[in-house]
Tab-separated table of C-alpha atoms in Angstrom:
chain	number	residue	atom	x	y	z
A	1	MET	CA	89.710	108.542	98.625
A	2	THR	CA	87.529	110.981	100.496
A	3	THR	CA	87.002	110.924	104.219
A	4	HIS	CA	83.542	109.541	103.564
A	5	ASP	CA	85.075	106.561	101.743
A	6	ALA	CA	87.604	105.824	104.460
A	7	CYS	CA	86.854	103.703	107.473
A	8	GLN	CA	86.022	105.922	110.404
A	9	CYS	CA	87.602	103.489	112.852
A	10	SER	CA	90.158	104.605	115.329
A	11	ALA	CA	91.886	102.946	118.231
A	12	LEU	CA	91.034	106.084	120.162
A	13	GLN	CA	87.374	105.943	119.171
A	14	ALA	CA	85.259	106.514	122.278
A	15	SER	CA	82.191	104.797	120.867
A	16	ASP	CA	80.385	101.679	121.953
A	17	GLN	CA	79.931	100.839	118.267
A	18	PRO	CA	82.588	98.506	116.888
A	19	CYS	CA	84.282	99.486	113.658
A	20	ALA	CA	82.201	98.309	110.681
A	21	LEU	CA	85.275	97.312	108.666
A	22	THR	CA	86.626	95.282	111.575
A	23	GLN	CA	83.279	93.496	111.866
A	24	VAL	CA	83.265	92.600	108.160
A	25	ILE	CA	86.841	91.357	108.270
A	26	ASP	CA	85.979	89.284	111.341
A	27	VAL	CA	83.173	87.586	109.398
A	28	ILE	CA	85.095	86.865	106.179
A	29	SER	CA	88.560	86.141	107.566
A	30	THR	CA	87.905	82.692	108.974
A	31	LYS	CA	89.682	79.864	107.171
A	32	TRP	CA	86.706	78.681	105.113
A	33	ALA	CA	84.700	81.903	104.778
A	34	LEU	CA	86.072	83.103	101.433
A	35	PRO	CA	86.065	79.690	99.722
A	36	VAL	CA	82.450	79.122	100.819
A	37	LEU	CA	81.395	82.650	99.839
A	38	HIS	CA	83.074	82.236	96.468
A	39	GLN	CA	81.173	79.017	95.751
A	40	LEU	CA	77.883	80.639	96.742
A	41	LEU	CA	78.655	83.689	94.583
A	42	ILE	CA	79.418	81.662	91.461
A	43	ALA	CA	76.518	79.247	91.956
A	44	ASP	CA	73.495	79.459	89.726
A	45	GLY	CA	70.791	79.296	92.388
A	46	PRO	CA	70.573	77.453	95.702
A	47	VAL	CA	73.457	75.172	96.663
A	48	ARG	CA	73.090	71.957	98.615
A	49	PHE	CA	75.355	71.254	101.568
A	50	GLY	CA	76.970	68.232	99.899
A	51	ALA	CA	77.725	70.186	96.733
A	52	LEU	CA	79.332	72.956	98.774
A	53	LYS	CA	81.449	70.431	100.642
A	54	LYS	CA	82.685	68.912	97.363
A	55	THR	CA	83.477	72.218	95.666
A	56	VAL	CA	85.092	73.922	98.660
A	57	GLY	CA	87.631	71.154	99.080
A	58	VAL	CA	89.065	69.562	102.189
A	59	VAL	CA	86.736	71.344	104.617
A	60	THR	CA	85.262	69.099	107.287
A	61	GLN	CA	81.516	68.812	107.706
A	62	ARG	CA	81.834	70.490	111.111
A	63	GLU	CA	83.787	73.474	109.773
A	64	LEU	CA	81.461	73.939	106.809
A	65	THR	CA	78.441	73.823	109.124
A	66	ARG	CA	80.085	76.334	111.461
A	67	THR	CA	80.895	78.682	108.569
A	68	LEU	CA	77.393	78.504	107.118
A	69	ARG	CA	75.783	79.068	110.535
A	70	ARG	CA	77.990	82.092	111.070
A	71	PHE	CA	76.888	83.464	107.694
A	72	GLU	CA	73.269	82.840	108.696
A	73	ASP	CA	73.807	84.648	111.995
A	74	PHE	CA	75.175	87.671	110.157
A	75	GLY	CA	72.366	87.617	107.598
A	76	LEU	CA	74.543	86.689	104.611
A	77	VAL	CA	72.981	83.297	103.858
A	78	ASP	CA	69.503	81.789	103.954
A	79	ARG	CA	69.167	78.110	104.853
A	80	LYS	CA	66.215	76.074	103.679
A	81	ALA	CA	65.716	72.562	105.035
A	82	TYR	CA	63.279	70.212	103.333
A	83	ALA	CA	61.366	67.548	105.267
A	84	GLU	CA	62.628	64.682	103.139
A	85	THR	CA	64.546	61.511	103.715
A	86	PRO	CA	67.429	61.933	103.387
A	87	MET	CA	67.199	65.503	104.601
A	88	ARG	CA	67.932	68.110	101.942
A	89	VAL	CA	69.349	71.510	102.907
A	90	GLU	CA	69.987	74.347	100.463
A	91	TYR	CA	71.813	77.618	100.938
A	92	THR	CA	71.383	80.873	99.055
A	93	LEU	CA	72.907	84.273	99.530
A	94	THR	CA	70.645	86.936	100.965
A	95	PRO	CA	70.628	90.373	99.319
A	96	LEU	CA	73.204	91.382	101.939
A	97	GLY	CA	75.388	88.383	101.059
A	98	GLU	CA	74.930	89.090	97.360
A	99	SER	CA	76.163	92.649	97.962
A	100	LEU	CA	79.579	91.129	98.739
A	101	ARG	CA	79.881	89.986	95.116
A	102	GLU	CA	81.866	92.931	93.775
A	103	PRO	CA	84.173	93.423	96.801
A	104	ILE	CA	85.019	89.694	97.002
A	105	LEU	CA	85.502	89.243	93.253
A	106	SER	CA	87.552	92.470	93.116
A	107	LEU	CA	89.775	91.171	95.894
A	108	GLY	CA	90.221	87.935	93.943
A	109	ARG	CA	91.193	89.869	90.806
A	110	TRP	CA	93.640	91.968	92.810
A	111	ALA	CA	95.183	88.815	94.303
A	112	ARG	CA	95.640	87.199	90.871
A	113	GLU	CA	97.127	90.375	89.392
A	114	ASN	CA	99.555	90.840	92.277
A	115	ALA	CA	100.355	87.242	93.216
A	116	ASP	CA	103.941	87.527	91.993
A	117	GLN	CA	104.549	90.603	94.117
A	118	LEU	CA	103.131	89.257	97.370
A	119	GLN	CA	105.988	88.395	99.677
A	120	VAL	CA	105.566	85.643	102.240
A	121	PRO	CA	108.143	85.707	105.041
A	122	ALA	CA	110.413	82.662	104.915
A	123	SER	CA	111.096	82.341	108.651
A	124	PRO	CA	109.763	79.243	110.448
A	125	ASP	CA	107.638	81.429	112.752
A	126	HIS	CA	105.844	82.946	109.792
A	127	THR	CA	105.446	79.604	108.044
A	128	GLU	CA	103.554	78.330	111.069
A	129	ALA	CA	101.443	81.492	111.218
A	130	TYR	CA	100.572	81.415	107.521
A	131	GLY	CA	100.284	77.653	107.240
A	132	ALA	CA	101.780	75.296	104.710
A	133	ALA	CA	100.881	77.654	101.853
A	134	ALA	CA	103.595	80.027	103.002
A	135	SER	CA	106.296	77.467	102.368
A	136	ARG	CA	104.859	76.771	98.905
A	137	ARG	CA	104.394	80.492	98.114
A	138	GLU	CA	100.638	80.046	97.502
A	139	ILE	CA	99.308	82.935	99.558
């Protein structure tokens, strides 16, 4: 990895600009961000809110709405609402959101290939921090 490939972030950085990598991680590290992004990435065209809710899983309507709004705010998703009854809303990835395809899918491949090697701490403190998945070794 060259210095140009590495993140130029530093705790000692005297810049008003936040670290780009930290910003990206902040956007995609919320509980539902990756499952929602994954569904949008594998979709063939626009995805309706209800379809996203079904395919993502046990996400609440509030959390899904919050996640999608956050993606809109960061320019990753376009929202199109139709003046119909009942109201129809569709979501599509923007070119910026689409540019996450390879990094997200690569991370998924890495996770599958290394799942057996990932160690989840067994202490109760860590189980609470990592959620129920830690006790089932699903992380």
